[in-house]
């Protein structure tokens, strides 16, 4: 590692495109220098556990095609070391294989070890055994924690070294990260937090790698750490060391989805605007978080209340499809950035204000006098026409940046989208056929032992759920016995308060109440006071099943947030008065469900007797099973669970995550006609109001059998009806384009589908947007017939948007546009 106060230098052998060439890599404030060439880097986050190994090559290929230079991923401690010193790097946890595929594609890599990751991941990526280690305090100057963190960090670094993954060994990794966004919450830890960060830096340097270490959101990052920025906009960010490169480790492409939340989206125009302004102001590396979000398989979703989908409105959607127009618009942006690379990294920079909101930045290569200009308009309402004298006049829409080759020719504008817009749909694989009706079997969750109060261990208090369960399940049984000899049992009620996310209360084997906390703020406590008719004189059994929906993953001391009945109370009341306080009684505990322990989710399990008769609906604590055929083709497969309540799903024994289609998104606050202008916040441009927050669940094709039936098993916690469950494929339904003259439009369907109909086509001044196009005042008469000739019956087509293609559109000297809407079938 370079010494303090100097530029960061490393000698690397990057095995790119299978050529193991010794490449000298340097970093200064203006560029990343690889083999003597000054570069800026476009990176994208793809988390290996949120996809499958079979998906990785396609995701990486599409990222490269989109203009990405590097792939970034976190390393997730909890899944790699679920038990202390017992490691798992198999299947979709094989990050070494992931990085080798990145290298095979000719891309660089960024490894973010953390090992705290946040990432909307369960418990921020920390394993629960770590929390339960005596004397430990997480993310602070605690010797026990620091030792465990160092052991894991060293483990990961050594695995990378053994696989020759670092750039200095001929591998793809050019940057490594330690800790994550600690600066946001460090103040709460006081002096111990400052000491911890210094220790993190020293520990990282001691790993003895040649590549620089970064710390994001850490303005006081000790040298030689490079501090970086996370956020929706980072053009105003400045590293704490003037010799450090200006890096943006998380440019949030959208936002995560909550159960009960509306769908977040960030427009392609605003995202491109943020990137352009960043490079205009001296940026060296931009990383999209996420470039592909993927799926929270198993119980990995954190929050709590993070949904199973982690789509993140990324350029590649949850299933790996191109999210158009975002993917294509960014691809064109990246091409413009690469065209300007020599100006960004080696030019003389002059910036001047043309008006209150409009800035002109001119980059000049001193040796040749070549110029490149960027015009940015930060006004969120007003367009602007910039008069640059002999270089010409340029129209710059509000909230946009224009790239000017030679300062005289517009080559890209962040607000002008000239790429396809795809409307994705979920369809049955055979559109003209009804899907085969699924046949269901069922079995009840065995709970008699817990209804009788029989657990596995005892304590004379209410325990924290995550500590008692070791986070081995979403479920923990709390059981105790109470003597009601001094109660008349008239108007008796059970009052329970909890810090959990859900609760099922039984008295003497009878379900009294089910409580579920709605997603509101950061306080997850709730309670209920319900009538009890099953009490009897003498000894009674109270059995409470506490439920979590992902553990907290962010905030100062987030690891200390209580979960379950801890800090709650359990009272028996009579005529509104407290009669028995069982809070401090001896409680018996049992972790998880019997069905989990006996592997009911495994279709080969011998521990379950399935019944095909009298299949119930709306019955809580029930397991359902069915078989289905693999949909033909290669399109992504989803299962529609509308009609089910809340629970967990497995396909062929592999978890596809939690489901909760009865959790309905807010009914207000959506904006289907989102205005990209103005500062983006995570509550802007939301969609899907009033619908299930998640209805469809990803079933990776690698989970499916090609030549045999598949098995879907559901654990239904609150009660639902499986009759409407179907398997579908995700594909492009409608494609649109609204491109300016001088561009080329490519319309592309997906899979075996072809363009079957041109619903609209107009070259001139068409109005509206995809789904609501209309003819303007002028158009070329032959537009529809030209587009039909070029596109009908084809899986894809290319259209030159020009008067030579369509003829004159009667707009005179004004630039015409082409609007097209087509159907894929």
mmCIF file of C-alpha atoms in Angstrom, residues 74-218:
data_model
loop_
_atom_site.group_PDB
_atom_site.id
_atom_site.type_symbol
_atom_site.label_atom_id
_atom_site.label_comp_id
_atom_site.label_asym_id
_atom_site.label_seq_id
_atom_site.Cartn_x
_atom_site.Cartn_y
_atom_site.Cartn_z
ATOM 1 C CA UNK A 74 -20.498 -7.270 -1.111
ATOM 2 C CA UNK A 75 -19.279 -10.336 0.762
ATOM 3 C CA UNK A 76 -21.997 -11.629 3.107
ATOM 4 C CA UNK A 77 -20.576 -12.864 6.397
ATOM 5 C CA UNK A 78 -23.726 -14.502 7.762
ATOM 6 C CA UNK A 79 -24.200 -16.922 4.873
ATOM 7 C CA UNK A 80 -20.498 -17.766 4.571
ATOM 8 C CA UNK A 81 -19.981 -18.431 8.294
ATOM 9 C CA UNK A 82 -23.422 -19.390 9.637
ATOM 10 C CA UNK A 83 -21.702 -21.114 12.553
ATOM 11 C CA UNK A 84 -18.426 -19.976 14.020
ATOM 12 C CA UNK A 85 -15.535 -21.332 11.951
ATOM 13 C CA UNK A 86 -17.868 -23.425 9.811
ATOM 14 C CA UNK A 87 -17.827 -21.969 6.317
ATOM 15 C CA UNK A 88 -19.966 -22.295 3.214
ATOM 16 C CA UNK A 89 -18.831 -21.131 -0.228
ATOM 17 C CA UNK A 90 -20.960 -23.488 -2.320
ATOM 18 C CA UNK A 91 -23.563 -22.818 -4.998
ATOM 19 C CA UNK A 92 -24.579 -19.176 -5.204
ATOM 20 C CA UNK A 93 -22.142 -18.437 -2.346
ATOM 21 C CA UNK A 94 -19.128 -19.256 -4.527
ATOM 22 C CA UNK A 95 -17.846 -15.707 -4.843
ATOM 23 C CA UNK A 96 -14.510 -16.931 -6.236
ATOM 24 C CA UNK A 97 -16.333 -18.433 -9.219
ATOM 25 C CA UNK A 98 -18.315 -15.206 -9.554
ATOM 26 C CA UNK A 99 -15.155 -13.091 -9.745
ATOM 27 C CA UNK A 100 -13.561 -15.492 -12.232
ATOM 28 C CA UNK A 101 -16.591 -15.103 -14.488
ATOM 29 C CA UNK A 102 -16.231 -11.335 -14.182
ATOM 30 C CA UNK A 103 -12.613 -11.696 -15.271
ATOM 31 C CA UNK A 104 -13.506 -14.048 -18.118
ATOM 32 C CA UNK A 105 -15.847 -11.342 -19.431
ATOM 33 C CA UNK A 106 -12.949 -8.863 -19.543
ATOM 34 C CA UNK A 107 -14.189 -6.740 -16.655
ATOM 35 C CA UNK A 108 -12.613 -5.456 -13.475
ATOM 36 C CA UNK A 109 -14.045 -6.168 -10.011
ATOM 37 C CA UNK A 110 -14.561 -4.340 -6.724
ATOM 38 C CA UNK A 111 -14.827 -6.387 -3.536
ATOM 39 C CA UNK A 112 -16.661 -4.876 -0.560
ATOM 40 C CA UNK A 113 -15.784 -7.097 2.377
ATOM 41 C CA UNK A 114 -17.415 -4.899 4.965
ATOM 42 C CA UNK A 115 -17.924 -7.208 6.744
ATOM 43 C CA UNK A 116 -20.924 -5.119 7.824
ATOM 44 C CA UNK A 117 -22.798 -4.617 4.551
ATOM 45 C CA UNK A 118 -26.251 -3.135 5.358
ATOM 46 C CA UNK A 119 -27.585 -3.953 1.851
ATOM 47 C CA UNK A 120 -31.138 -4.462 3.197
ATOM 48 C CA UNK A 121 -29.754 -7.871 4.149
ATOM 49 C CA UNK A 122 -30.839 -9.714 7.269
ATOM 50 C CA UNK A 123 -29.058 -8.234 10.289
ATOM 51 C CA UNK A 124 -26.757 -6.237 8.013
ATOM 52 C CA UNK A 125 -24.853 -9.380 7.086
ATOM 53 C CA UNK A 126 -23.662 -10.245 10.591
ATOM 54 C CA UNK A 127 -24.125 -13.870 11.705
ATOM 55 C CA UNK A 128 -26.248 -14.264 14.830
ATOM 56 C CA UNK A 129 -23.591 -16.304 16.649
ATOM 57 C CA UNK A 130 -21.532 -13.125 16.585
ATOM 58 C CA UNK A 131 -24.239 -11.207 18.431
ATOM 59 C CA UNK A 132 -24.562 -13.985 20.982
ATOM 60 C CA UNK A 133 -20.836 -14.145 21.753
ATOM 61 C CA UNK A 134 -20.312 -13.211 25.443
ATOM 62 C CA UNK A 135 -18.812 -9.767 26.007
ATOM 63 C CA UNK A 136 -19.110 -8.633 22.406
ATOM 64 C CA UNK A 137 -20.149 -5.199 21.141
ATOM 65 C CA UNK A 138 -20.573 -4.867 17.387
ATOM 66 C CA UNK A 139 -19.009 -2.153 15.205
ATOM 67 C CA UNK A 140 -17.078 -0.436 17.950
ATOM 68 C CA UNK A 141 -13.725 -0.607 19.744
ATOM 69 C CA UNK A 142 -14.400 -4.012 21.243
ATOM 70 C CA UNK A 143 -11.567 -6.548 21.182
ATOM 71 C CA UNK A 144 -13.831 -9.594 20.836
ATOM 72 C CA UNK A 145 -15.642 -8.127 17.839
ATOM 73 C CA UNK A 146 -12.462 -6.828 16.228
ATOM 74 C CA UNK A 147 -10.840 -10.236 16.513
ATOM 75 C CA UNK A 148 -13.796 -11.954 14.810
ATOM 76 C CA UNK A 149 -13.946 -9.264 12.121
ATOM 77 C CA UNK A 150 -10.245 -9.628 11.434
ATOM 78 C CA UNK A 151 -10.476 -13.416 11.240
ATOM 79 C CA UNK A 152 -13.275 -13.235 8.666
ATOM 80 C CA UNK A 153 -11.664 -10.428 6.659
ATOM 81 C CA UNK A 154 -8.389 -12.339 6.552
ATOM 82 C CA UNK A 155 -10.263 -15.479 5.496
ATOM 83 C CA UNK A 156 -11.806 -13.692 2.518
ATOM 84 C CA UNK A 157 -8.592 -11.914 1.521
ATOM 85 C CA UNK A 158 -6.636 -15.172 1.674
ATOM 86 C CA UNK A 159 -9.246 -16.941 -0.467
ATOM 87 C CA UNK A 160 -8.867 -14.174 -3.042
ATOM 88 C CA UNK A 161 -5.083 -14.485 -2.913
ATOM 89 C CA UNK A 162 -5.213 -18.273 -3.281
ATOM 90 C CA UNK A 163 -7.420 -17.871 -6.355
ATOM 91 C CA UNK A 164 -5.189 -15.087 -7.781
ATOM 92 C CA UNK A 165 -8.103 -12.671 -7.826
ATOM 93 C CA UNK A 166 -6.302 -9.452 -6.960
ATOM 94 C CA UNK A 167 -5.098 -7.267 -9.804
ATOM 95 C CA UNK A 168 -1.511 -7.576 -8.634
ATOM 96 C CA UNK A 169 -1.828 -11.339 -9.164
ATOM 97 C CA UNK A 170 -3.374 -11.131 -12.600
ATOM 98 C CA UNK A 171 -6.941 -11.080 -11.308
ATOM 99 C CA UNK A 172 -9.829 -8.646 -11.771
ATOM 100 C CA UNK A 173 -10.061 -6.993 -8.303
ATOM 101 C CA UNK A 174 -8.784 -3.410 -8.405
ATOM 102 C CA UNK A 175 -10.410 -2.077 -5.207
ATOM 103 C CA UNK A 176 -11.330 -3.482 -1.796
ATOM 104 C CA UNK A 177 -13.605 -1.993 0.841
ATOM 105 C CA UNK A 178 -13.495 -2.254 4.630
ATOM 106 C CA UNK A 179 -16.500 -1.230 6.799
ATOM 107 C CA UNK A 180 -19.523 0.463 5.238
ATOM 108 C CA UNK A 181 -21.300 3.763 5.846
ATOM 109 C CA UNK A 182 -19.992 3.966 9.394
ATOM 110 C CA UNK A 183 -19.600 7.725 9.124
ATOM 111 C CA UNK A 184 -23.390 8.071 9.020
ATOM 112 C CA UNK A 185 -23.752 6.737 12.563
ATOM 113 C CA UNK A 186 -20.262 7.023 14.099
ATOM 114 C CA UNK A 187 -21.106 9.972 16.341
ATOM 115 C CA UNK A 188 -23.356 7.768 18.469
ATOM 116 C CA UNK A 189 -20.351 5.558 19.315
ATOM 117 C CA UNK A 190 -18.249 8.459 20.562
ATOM 118 C CA UNK A 191 -14.499 8.092 20.947
ATOM 119 C CA UNK A 192 -14.773 4.296 20.676
ATOM 120 C CA UNK A 193 -16.115 4.736 17.144
ATOM 121 C CA UNK A 194 -13.157 6.872 16.102
ATOM 122 C CA UNK A 195 -10.718 4.335 17.508
ATOM 123 C CA UNK A 196 -12.581 1.547 15.730
ATOM 124 C CA UNK A 197 -12.295 3.233 12.329
ATOM 125 C CA UNK A 198 -8.557 3.761 12.798
ATOM 126 C CA UNK A 199 -8.246 0.101 13.737
ATOM 127 C CA UNK A 200 -10.226 -0.899 10.613
ATOM 128 C CA UNK A 201 -7.794 1.021 8.429
ATOM 129 C CA UNK A 202 -4.729 -0.509 10.071
ATOM 130 C CA UNK A 203 -6.211 -3.998 9.942
ATOM 131 C CA UNK A 204 -7.005 -3.627 6.239
ATOM 132 C CA UNK A 205 -3.504 -2.387 5.387
ATOM 133 C CA UNK A 206 -2.047 -5.299 7.332
ATOM 134 C CA UNK A 207 -3.786 -7.700 4.915
ATOM 135 C CA UNK A 208 -0.858 -6.923 2.616
ATOM 136 C CA UNK A 209 -2.617 -6.512 -0.702
ATOM 137 C CA UNK A 210 -1.378 -4.099 -3.343
ATOM 138 C CA UNK A 211 -4.808 -2.752 -4.184
ATOM 139 C CA UNK A 212 -6.161 0.384 -2.480
ATOM 140 C CA UNK A 213 -8.762 0.123 0.271
ATOM 141 C CA UNK A 214 -11.843 2.334 0.277
ATOM 142 C CA UNK A 215 -14.319 3.409 2.950
ATOM 143 C CA UNK A 216 -17.672 4.753 1.786
ATOM 144 C CA UNK A 217 -19.449 7.521 3.671
ATOM 145 C CA UNK A 218 -16.433 8.040 5.951
#
